[in-house]
Amino acid sequence: MPLSARQLPFLVAILIPLITSPVQAIDLNGYRKTNGLKPMSAHETLAALARAHAADMARRGSMDHAGFYNVRAPRGARAENVAYGCADVNCAMQQWINSSPHRANMLRPDLTRYGLGSAVSAAGQRFWALVLGK
């Protein structure tokens, strides 16, 4: 059904904020591309490490980098971002983009692979881990 001339301004007023909003459909590779970098590849080992770390943080109710050097780094992790309280990945990505150290991790040109995981604590808080590697 074609739009009338009266409907078009209304449609534009709704769609433009959705298209330009920084929290809409944020993905790691889209963010890297916007910043002139090559995409990363999803990597199952890094994803398993991210899922395990998110589950561990959720179990303990603590957001941290515990185990990075002795568990994840020996298996290929070179950097990681963690977050909690976000119901979806867009929220977690926006938190990391808004934080200069986390943003720097996502924009490292030497990193080419990633894994993402999340888990919910007994209290209902969602924990996120983004594990990055070469």
Coordinates of C-alpha atoms in Angstrom, one line a residue:
M1 CA 0.0 0.0 0.0
P2 CA 1.6 3.3 -1.0
L3 CA 2.1 6.1 1.5
S4 CA 0.2 9.3 1.3
A5 CA 1.9 12.7 1.5
R6 CA 0.4 13.1 5.0
Q7 CA 1.9 9.8 6.2
L8 CA 5.5 10.4 5.0
P9 CA 6.5 13.0 7.6
F10 CA 5.2 10.7 10.4
L11 CA 7.1 7.7 9.1
V12 CA 10.3 9.7 8.7
A13 CA 9.9 11.1 12.3
I14 CA 9.8 7.5 13.5
L15 CA 12.4 5.8 11.4
I16 CA 15.2 8.4 11.4
P17 CA 15.8 8.1 15.2
L18 CA 15.9 4.3 14.9
I19 CA 18.4 4.4 12.0
T20 CA 20.7 6.9 13.7
S21 CA 20.4 5.8 17.3
P22 CA 23.8 4.6 18.6
V23 CA 22.3 1.7 20.5
Q24 CA 20.4 0.2 17.6
A25 CA 21.9 -3.0 16.2
I26 CA 25.4 -2.5 17.5
D27 CA 27.7 -5.2 16.5
L28 CA 31.4 -5.6 16.9
N29 CA 32.3 -5.8 13.3
G30 CA 30.0 -2.9 12.3
Y31 CA 31.7 -0.8 15.0
R32 CA 35.1 -1.8 13.7
K33 CA 34.1 -1.0 10.1
T34 CA 32.9 2.4 11.1
N35 CA 36.3 3.0 12.6
G36 CA 38.2 1.8 9.5
L37 CA 39.2 -1.6 10.8
K38 CA 38.8 -5.1 9.3
P39 CA 36.2 -7.4 10.8
M40 CA 36.9 -10.0 13.3
S41 CA 35.9 -13.7 13.0
A42 CA 33.8 -15.4 15.5
H43 CA 35.9 -18.1 17.2
E44 CA 34.4 -21.1 19.0
T45 CA 37.2 -21.5 21.6
L46 CA 37.0 -17.8 22.5
A47 CA 33.2 -18.0 22.6
A48 CA 33.5 -21.0 25.0
L49 CA 35.9 -19.0 27.2
A50 CA 33.5 -16.0 27.1
R51 CA 30.5 -18.2 28.0
A52 CA 32.4 -19.9 30.8
H53 CA 33.7 -16.6 32.3
A54 CA 30.2 -15.0 32.1
A55 CA 28.7 -18.1 33.9
D56 CA 31.5 -17.9 36.5
M57 CA 30.8 -14.2 37.1
A58 CA 27.1 -14.8 37.3
R59 CA 27.6 -17.7 39.8
R60 CA 29.8 -15.5 42.0
G61 CA 27.7 -12.3 41.4
S62 CA 30.9 -10.4 40.7
M63 CA 32.0 -8.7 37.5
D64 CA 35.8 -9.0 37.1
H65 CA 38.6 -10.4 35.0
A66 CA 39.3 -13.4 37.4
G67 CA 41.2 -16.1 35.5
F68 CA 42.2 -14.1 32.5
Y69 CA 45.9 -14.7 32.8
N70 CA 45.8 -18.3 34.0
V71 CA 42.8 -19.6 32.1
R72 CA 41.8 -17.5 29.1
A73 CA 45.2 -16.0 28.0
P74 CA 46.9 -19.4 27.6
R75 CA 44.0 -20.5 25.3
G76 CA 44.3 -17.5 23.0
A77 CA 42.7 -14.5 24.7
R78 CA 44.6 -11.3 24.4
A79 CA 42.0 -8.9 25.8
E80 CA 38.5 -9.0 27.3
N81 CA 35.6 -6.8 28.1
V82 CA 33.1 -7.6 30.8
A83 CA 29.7 -6.0 31.7
Y84 CA 26.7 -6.7 33.8
G85 CA 23.1 -5.5 34.1
C86 CA 22.4 -5.3 30.4
A87 CA 19.5 -7.3 29.2
D88 CA 20.8 -7.5 25.6
V89 CA 24.1 -7.3 23.7
N90 CA 23.3 -3.8 22.3
C91 CA 23.4 -2.4 25.8
A92 CA 26.7 -4.2 26.7
M93 CA 28.3 -3.0 23.4
Q94 CA 27.2 0.6 24.2
Q95 CA 28.7 0.4 27.7
W96 CA 32.0 -0.8 26.1
I97 CA 31.9 1.8 23.4
N98 CA 31.4 4.5 26.1
S99 CA 34.5 3.3 28.1
S100 CA 37.8 4.2 26.5
P101 CA 39.7 1.1 27.7
H102 CA 37.0 -1.2 26.5
R103 CA 36.6 0.7 23.2
A104 CA 40.4 0.4 22.7
N105 CA 40.2 -3.4 23.1
M106 CA 37.5 -3.6 20.4
L107 CA 39.5 -1.4 18.1
R108 CA 42.8 -3.1 18.4
P109 CA 43.9 -3.8 14.8
D110 CA 46.1 -6.8 15.8
L111 CA 43.1 -8.8 17.1
T112 CA 41.2 -10.8 14.6
R113 CA 39.0 -13.2 16.5
Y114 CA 36.3 -12.9 19.2
G115 CA 33.9 -14.8 21.4
L116 CA 30.9 -13.4 23.2
G117 CA 29.0 -15.0 26.1
S118 CA 26.4 -14.1 28.7
A119 CA 24.8 -15.7 31.7
V120 CA 22.2 -14.7 34.3
S121 CA 22.9 -14.8 38.0
A122 CA 20.5 -16.3 40.6
A123 CA 19.6 -12.7 41.4
G124 CA 18.6 -12.1 37.8
Q125 CA 21.5 -10.0 36.7
R126 CA 23.0 -10.7 33.2
F127 CA 26.8 -10.8 33.0
W128 CA 28.6 -10.4 29.7
A129 CA 32.1 -11.3 28.5
L130 CA 33.7 -10.5 25.2
V131 CA 37.0 -12.3 24.7
L132 CA 39.3 -11.1 21.9
G133 CA 42.3 -12.9 20.4
K134 CA 44.6 -13.1 17.4

